[in-house]
Amino acid sequence: IGKNVRLSDDGLSALATINGQVTLVAGRINVEPVYTVEGDVNYKTGNILFLGTVFVKGNVEDGFTVKAAGNIEVMGSVGKCVLDAEGEIIVHQGILGKTEGRVRAGGNVVAKFIENARVEAEENVLVSDGIIHSMVDANKRILCQGRRAAIVGGRLRAAEEIHAKTLGSVAGTETSLEVGIDPKRKESLG
């Protein structure tokens, strides 16, 4: 037996001491609290539901769902799919929701950009390049902090702060910003 594994009382079974991914390394059974997808989440992997952290080395393709009790980290981009984590969601590239993608985090949502997506964060939404035509709710702050940090179109609601270099567009695309009340509380007030 290896990490996060113990023998049963009769010594015939190996039992996991945590929720996680079972791996066999150098003849030892280990349980890792992280589930790693070596490439993309697609028809080969199917949807992912994991009671720990999910790490995706590629992209999450259109139509797939990743749900995690821990964090979700995606090295590539996220398409028209559902990401739901009790912890943080980190997308190294962008979230391209194609109007149907949904991302929900119990902590922060971090991405290079958000486009045509529905994003909800219990804490902050942190974006470097911009938020375009998206519905974004944060119970704390929505911050766009890169050189091209723009918010164009869509509806953004944050309890504490919305920050970007540019808000709205010359083309007159409607951009709605609401600050000062937690979005969930506002909906329950009607």
PDB file of C-alpha atoms in Angstrom:
ATOM      1  CA  ILE A   1       0.000   0.000   0.000  1.00  0.00           C
ATOM      2  CA  GLY A   2       1.018   3.615  -0.600  1.00  0.00           C
ATOM      3  CA  LYS A   3      -0.265   7.110   0.169  1.00  0.00           C
ATOM      4  CA  ASN A   4      -3.777   7.592   1.569  1.00  0.00           C
ATOM      5  CA  VAL A   5      -4.426   3.817   1.686  1.00  0.00           C
ATOM      6  CA  ARG A   6      -4.690   1.417   4.623  1.00  0.00           C
ATOM      7  CA  LEU A   7      -5.092  -2.343   4.919  1.00  0.00           C
ATOM      8  CA  SER A   8      -8.391  -3.798   6.115  1.00  0.00           C
ATOM      9  CA  ASP A   9      -8.453  -5.559   9.514  1.00  0.00           C
ATOM     10  CA  ASP A  10      -8.144  -8.975   7.843  1.00  0.00           C
ATOM     11  CA  GLY A  11      -5.208  -7.728   5.744  1.00  0.00           C
ATOM     12  CA  LEU A  12      -6.858  -8.846   2.476  1.00  0.00           C
ATOM     13  CA  SER A  13      -8.151  -5.503   1.163  1.00  0.00           C
ATOM     14  CA  ALA A  14      -6.674  -2.064   0.566  1.00  0.00           C
ATOM     15  CA  LEU A  15      -8.990   0.753   1.652  1.00  0.00           C
ATOM     16  CA  ALA A  16      -8.753   4.413   0.629  1.00  0.00           C
ATOM     17  CA  THR A  17      -8.495   6.865   3.518  1.00  0.00           C
ATOM     18  CA  ILE A  18      -9.533   9.845   1.311  1.00  0.00           C
ATOM     19  CA  ASN A  19     -11.661  10.410  -1.791  1.00  0.00           C
ATOM     20  CA  GLY A  20      -9.423  10.509  -4.834  1.00  0.00           C
ATOM     21  CA  GLN A  21      -7.940   8.924  -7.933  1.00  0.00           C
ATOM     22  CA  VAL A  22      -6.438   5.446  -7.505  1.00  0.00           C
ATOM     23  CA  THR A  23      -2.984   5.097  -9.039  1.00  0.00           C
ATOM     24  CA  LEU A  24      -0.496   2.230  -9.129  1.00  0.00           C
ATOM     25  CA  VAL A  25       3.055   3.612  -8.907  1.00  0.00           C
ATOM     26  CA  ALA A  26       6.106   1.344  -8.476  1.00  0.00           C
ATOM     27  CA  GLY A  27       3.890  -1.498  -7.251  1.00  0.00           C
ATOM     28  CA  ARG A  28       2.193   0.652  -4.594  1.00  0.00           C
ATOM     29  CA  ILE A  29      -1.502   1.541  -4.524  1.00  0.00           C
ATOM     30  CA  ASN A  30      -1.938   5.290  -3.921  1.00  0.00           C
ATOM     31  CA  VAL A  31      -5.026   7.465  -3.722  1.00  0.00           C
ATOM     32  CA  GLU A  32      -4.409  10.997  -4.963  1.00  0.00           C
ATOM     33  CA  PRO A  33      -6.939  13.750  -4.172  1.00  0.00           C
ATOM     34  CA  VAL A  34      -6.480  15.066  -7.738  1.00  0.00           C
ATOM     35  CA  TYR A  35      -7.978  13.526 -10.904  1.00  0.00           C
ATOM     36  CA  THR A  36      -5.788  14.358 -13.915  1.00  0.00           C
ATOM     37  CA  VAL A  37      -7.098  14.296 -17.496  1.00  0.00           C
ATOM     38  CA  GLU A  38      -4.012  13.963 -19.707  1.00  0.00           C
ATOM     39  CA  GLY A  39      -5.627  15.620 -22.764  1.00  0.00           C
ATOM     40  CA  ASP A  40      -9.053  17.092 -23.533  1.00  0.00           C
ATOM     41  CA  VAL A  41     -12.387  16.357 -21.895  1.00  0.00           C
ATOM     42  CA  ASN A  42     -14.286  14.920 -24.871  1.00  0.00           C
ATOM     43  CA  TYR A  43     -16.041  11.736 -26.058  1.00  0.00           C
ATOM     44  CA  LYS A  44     -12.967   9.707 -25.078  1.00  0.00           C
ATOM     45  CA  THR A  45     -13.168  10.757 -21.397  1.00  0.00           C
ATOM     46  CA  GLY A  46     -16.889  11.512 -21.110  1.00  0.00           C
ATOM     47  CA  ASN A  47     -18.244  13.814 -18.401  1.00  0.00           C
ATOM     48  CA  ILE A  48     -16.251  14.034 -15.170  1.00  0.00           C
ATOM     49  CA  LEU A  49     -17.622  13.988 -11.627  1.00  0.00           C
ATOM     50  CA  PHE A  50     -14.953  13.817  -8.922  1.00  0.00           C
ATOM     51  CA  LEU A  51     -14.886  14.214  -5.137  1.00  0.00           C
ATOM     52  CA  GLY A  52     -11.604  16.110  -5.193  1.00  0.00           C
ATOM     53  CA  THR A  53      -9.726  18.428  -7.563  1.00  0.00           C
ATOM     54  CA  VAL A  54      -9.846  17.939 -11.354  1.00  0.00           C
ATOM     55  CA  PHE A  55      -6.817  18.969 -13.465  1.00  0.00           C
ATOM     56  CA  VAL A  56      -7.349  19.022 -17.261  1.00  0.00           C
ATOM     57  CA  LYS A  57      -4.144  19.269 -19.332  1.00  0.00           C
ATOM     58  CA  GLY A  58      -6.081  20.140 -22.523  1.00  0.00           C
ATOM     59  CA  ASN A  59      -9.465  21.758 -23.250  1.00  0.00           C
ATOM     60  CA  VAL A  60     -13.031  21.024 -22.170  1.00  0.00           C
ATOM     61  CA  GLU A  61     -14.920  20.575 -25.445  1.00  0.00           C
ATOM     62  CA  ASP A  62     -18.491  21.647 -26.252  1.00  0.00           C
ATOM     63  CA  GLY A  63     -21.259  19.657 -24.586  1.00  0.00           C
ATOM     64  CA  PHE A  64     -19.272  18.168 -21.684  1.00  0.00           C
ATOM     65  CA  THR A  65     -19.593  18.597 -17.919  1.00  0.00           C
ATOM     66  CA  VAL A  66     -16.880  18.700 -15.247  1.00  0.00           C
ATOM     67  CA  LYS A  67     -18.029  18.751 -11.608  1.00  0.00           C
ATOM     68  CA  ALA A  68     -15.607  18.689  -8.669  1.00  0.00           C
ATOM     69  CA  ALA A  69     -15.883  18.825  -4.892  1.00  0.00           C
ATOM     70  CA  GLY A  70     -12.490  20.591  -4.929  1.00  0.00           C
ATOM     71  CA  ASN A  71     -11.030  22.861  -7.620  1.00  0.00           C
ATOM     72  CA  ILE A  72     -11.094  22.610 -11.422  1.00  0.00           C
ATOM     73  CA  GLU A  73      -8.008  23.707 -13.358  1.00  0.00           C
ATOM     74  CA  VAL A  74      -7.985  23.677 -17.178  1.00  0.00           C
ATOM     75  CA  MET A  75      -4.700  24.351 -18.998  1.00  0.00           C
ATOM     76  CA  GLY A  76      -6.490  25.078 -22.294  1.00  0.00           C
ATOM     77  CA  SER A  77      -9.875  26.637 -22.970  1.00  0.00           C
ATOM     78  CA  VAL A  78     -13.477  25.817 -22.124  1.00  0.00           C
ATOM     79  CA  GLY A  79     -16.283  25.662 -24.686  1.00  0.00           C
ATOM     80  CA  LYS A  80     -20.070  25.380 -24.500  1.00  0.00           C
ATOM     81  CA  CYS A  81     -19.998  23.205 -21.408  1.00  0.00           C
ATOM     82  CA  VAL A  82     -20.731  23.109 -17.673  1.00  0.00           C
ATOM     83  CA  LEU A  83     -18.000  23.544 -15.050  1.00  0.00           C
ATOM     84  CA  ASP A  84     -19.088  23.317 -11.414  1.00  0.00           C
ATOM     85  CA  ALA A  85     -16.636  23.337  -8.491  1.00  0.00           C
ATOM     86  CA  GLU A  86     -17.022  23.759  -4.756  1.00  0.00           C
ATOM     87  CA  GLY A  87     -13.598  25.460  -4.798  1.00  0.00           C
ATOM     88  CA  GLU A  88     -11.829  27.571  -7.442  1.00  0.00           C
ATOM     89  CA  ILE A  89     -12.083  27.317 -11.236  1.00  0.00           C
ATOM     90  CA  ILE A  90      -8.929  28.314 -13.120  1.00  0.00           C
ATOM     91  CA  VAL A  91      -8.955  28.392 -16.945  1.00  0.00           C
ATOM     92  CA  HIS A  92      -5.524  29.227 -18.392  1.00  0.00           C
ATOM     93  CA  GLN A  93      -7.017  30.242 -21.746  1.00  0.00           C
ATOM     94  CA  GLY A  94     -10.574  31.476 -22.266  1.00  0.00           C
ATOM     95  CA  ILE A  95     -14.160  30.531 -21.552  1.00  0.00           C
ATOM     96  CA  LEU A  96     -16.056  30.511 -24.892  1.00  0.00           C
ATOM     97  CA  GLY A  97     -19.586  29.712 -23.738  1.00  0.00           C
ATOM     98  CA  LYS A  98     -21.396  30.151 -27.103  1.00  0.00           C
ATOM     99  CA  THR A  99     -24.357  31.533 -25.064  1.00  0.00           C
ATOM    100  CA  GLU A 100     -24.959  28.163 -23.343  1.00  0.00           C
ATOM    101  CA  GLY A 101     -21.771  27.559 -21.334  1.00  0.00           C
ATOM    102  CA  ARG A 102     -22.097  27.745 -17.522  1.00  0.00           C
ATOM    103  CA  VAL A 103     -19.291  28.074 -14.980  1.00  0.00           C
ATOM    104  CA  ARG A 104     -20.008  28.055 -11.221  1.00  0.00           C
ATOM    105  CA  ALA A 105     -17.421  28.168  -8.423  1.00  0.00           C
ATOM    106  CA  GLY A 106     -17.664  28.146  -4.647  1.00  0.00           C
ATOM    107  CA  GLY A 107     -14.499  30.299  -4.648  1.00  0.00           C
ATOM    108  CA  ASN A 108     -12.934  32.390  -7.421  1.00  0.00           C
ATOM    109  CA  VAL A 109     -13.212  32.013 -11.202  1.00  0.00           C
ATOM    110  CA  VAL A 110      -9.938  32.907 -12.964  1.00  0.00           C
ATOM    111  CA  ALA A 111      -9.612  33.050 -16.777  1.00  0.00           C
ATOM    112  CA  LYS A 112      -7.819  34.882 -19.581  1.00  0.00           C
ATOM    113  CA  PHE A 113     -11.192  35.957 -21.018  1.00  0.00           C
ATOM    114  CA  ILE A 114     -14.916  35.178 -20.803  1.00  0.00           C
ATOM    115  CA  GLU A 115     -17.062  35.321 -23.932  1.00  0.00           C
ATOM    116  CA  ASN A 116     -20.795  34.527 -24.322  1.00  0.00           C
ATOM    117  CA  ALA A 117     -20.914  32.571 -21.054  1.00  0.00           C
ATOM    118  CA  ARG A 118     -22.805  32.472 -17.756  1.00  0.00           C
ATOM    119  CA  VAL A 119     -20.357  32.688 -14.814  1.00  0.00           C
ATOM    120  CA  GLU A 120     -21.130  32.623 -11.078  1.00  0.00           C
ATOM    121  CA  ALA A 121     -18.521  32.926  -8.321  1.00  0.00           C
ATOM    122  CA  GLU A 122     -19.123  32.912  -4.581  1.00  0.00           C
ATOM    123  CA  GLU A 123     -16.019  35.117  -4.327  1.00  0.00           C
ATOM    124  CA  ASN A 124     -14.262  36.936  -7.222  1.00  0.00           C
ATOM    125  CA  VAL A 125     -14.134  36.720 -11.026  1.00  0.00           C
ATOM    126  CA  LEU A 126     -10.571  37.563 -12.144  1.00  0.00           C
ATOM    127  CA  VAL A 127      -9.933  38.046 -15.877  1.00  0.00           C
ATOM    128  CA  SER A 128      -6.879  39.434 -17.690  1.00  0.00           C
ATOM    129  CA  ASP A 129      -8.161  40.190 -21.218  1.00  0.00           C
ATOM    130  CA  GLY A 130     -11.865  40.928 -20.923  1.00  0.00           C
ATOM    131  CA  ILE A 131     -15.477  39.895 -20.579  1.00  0.00           C
ATOM    132  CA  ILE A 132     -17.632  39.989 -23.713  1.00  0.00           C
ATOM    133  CA  HIS A 133     -21.431  39.513 -23.945  1.00  0.00           C
ATOM    134  CA  SER A 134     -21.573  37.429 -20.766  1.00  0.00           C
ATOM    135  CA  MET A 135     -23.716  37.153 -17.647  1.00  0.00           C
ATOM    136  CA  VAL A 136     -21.316  37.309 -14.683  1.00  0.00           C
ATOM    137  CA  ASP A 137     -22.234  37.281 -10.981  1.00  0.00           C
ATOM    138  CA  ALA A 138     -19.683  37.603  -8.164  1.00  0.00           C
ATOM    139  CA  ASN A 139     -20.448  37.788  -4.459  1.00  0.00           C
ATOM    140  CA  LYS A 140     -17.319  39.942  -4.051  1.00  0.00           C
ATOM    141  CA  ARG A 141     -15.537  41.499  -7.064  1.00  0.00           C
ATOM    142  CA  ILE A 142     -15.263  41.289 -10.876  1.00  0.00           C
ATOM    143  CA  LEU A 143     -11.768  42.419 -11.887  1.00  0.00           C
ATOM    144  CA  CYS A 144     -10.351  42.737 -15.431  1.00  0.00           C
ATOM    145  CA  GLN A 145      -6.697  43.593 -14.972  1.00  0.00           C
ATOM    146  CA  GLY A 146      -4.740  43.059 -18.200  1.00  0.00           C
ATOM    147  CA  ARG A 147      -3.575  45.581 -20.821  1.00  0.00           C
ATOM    148  CA  ARG A 148      -6.710  44.946 -22.942  1.00  0.00           C
ATOM    149  CA  ALA A 149      -9.062  44.638 -19.955  1.00  0.00           C
ATOM    150  CA  ALA A 150     -12.499  45.506 -21.356  1.00  0.00           C
ATOM    151  CA  ILE A 151     -16.060  44.666 -20.409  1.00  0.00           C
ATOM    152  CA  VAL A 152     -18.303  44.794 -23.471  1.00  0.00           C
ATOM    153  CA  GLY A 153     -21.973  43.806 -23.515  1.00  0.00           C
ATOM    154  CA  GLY A 154     -23.823  41.502 -21.157  1.00  0.00           C
ATOM    155  CA  ARG A 155     -24.834  41.884 -17.505  1.00  0.00           C
ATOM    156  CA  LEU A 156     -22.324  41.927 -14.649  1.00  0.00           C
ATOM    157  CA  ARG A 157     -23.295  41.985 -10.964  1.00  0.00           C
ATOM    158  CA  ALA A 158     -20.911  42.173  -8.008  1.00  0.00           C
ATOM    159  CA  ALA A 159     -21.405  42.910  -4.318  1.00  0.00           C
ATOM    160  CA  GLU A 160     -18.235  44.998  -3.882  1.00  0.00           C
ATOM    161  CA  GLU A 161     -16.550  46.147  -7.109  1.00  0.00           C
ATOM    162  CA  ILE A 162     -16.410  45.891 -10.919  1.00  0.00           C
ATOM    163  CA  HIS A 163     -13.098  47.041 -12.395  1.00  0.00           C
ATOM    164  CA  ALA A 164     -11.869  47.230 -16.015  1.00  0.00           C
ATOM    165  CA  LYS A 165      -9.845  49.584 -18.226  1.00  0.00           C
ATOM    166  CA  THR A 166     -12.787  49.987 -20.627  1.00  0.00           C
ATOM    167  CA  LEU A 167     -16.514  49.569 -19.962  1.00  0.00           C
ATOM    168  CA  GLY A 168     -19.013  49.310 -22.837  1.00  0.00           C
ATOM    169  CA  SER A 169     -18.202  49.958 -26.495  1.00  0.00           C
ATOM    170  CA  VAL A 170     -18.394  52.717 -29.079  1.00  0.00           C
ATOM    171  CA  ALA A 171     -20.753  50.494 -31.099  1.00  0.00           C
ATOM    172  CA  GLY A 172     -23.345  50.989 -28.368  1.00  0.00           C
ATOM    173  CA  THR A 173     -23.679  47.363 -27.257  1.00  0.00           C
ATOM    174  CA  GLU A 174     -25.751  47.393 -24.067  1.00  0.00           C
ATOM    175  CA  THR A 175     -23.524  46.739 -21.062  1.00  0.00           C
ATOM    176  CA  SER A 176     -25.282  46.468 -17.706  1.00  0.00           C
ATOM    177  CA  LEU A 177     -23.274  46.733 -14.457  1.00  0.00           C
ATOM    178  CA  GLU A 178     -24.712  46.396 -10.942  1.00  0.00           C
ATOM    179  CA  VAL A 179     -22.618  46.865  -7.799  1.00  0.00           C
ATOM    180  CA  GLY A 180     -23.434  47.037  -4.107  1.00  0.00           C
ATOM    181  CA  ILE A 181     -25.599  44.036  -3.357  1.00  0.00           C
ATOM    182  CA  ASP A 182     -24.855  40.336  -3.459  1.00  0.00           C
ATOM    183  CA  PRO A 183     -26.563  39.042  -6.664  1.00  0.00           C
ATOM    184  CA  LYS A 184     -28.190  36.045  -4.910  1.00  0.00           C
ATOM    185  CA  ARG A 185     -29.683  38.266  -2.189  1.00  0.00           C
ATOM    186  CA  LYS A 186     -31.022  40.675  -4.797  1.00  0.00           C
ATOM    187  CA  GLU A 187     -32.850  37.847  -6.593  1.00  0.00           C
ATOM    188  CA  SER A 188     -34.380  36.584  -3.326  1.00  0.00           C
ATOM    189  CA  LEU A 189     -35.604  40.130  -2.533  1.00  0.00           C
ATOM    190  CA  GLY A 190     -37.429  40.086  -5.891  1.00  0.00           C
TER     191      GLY A 190
END
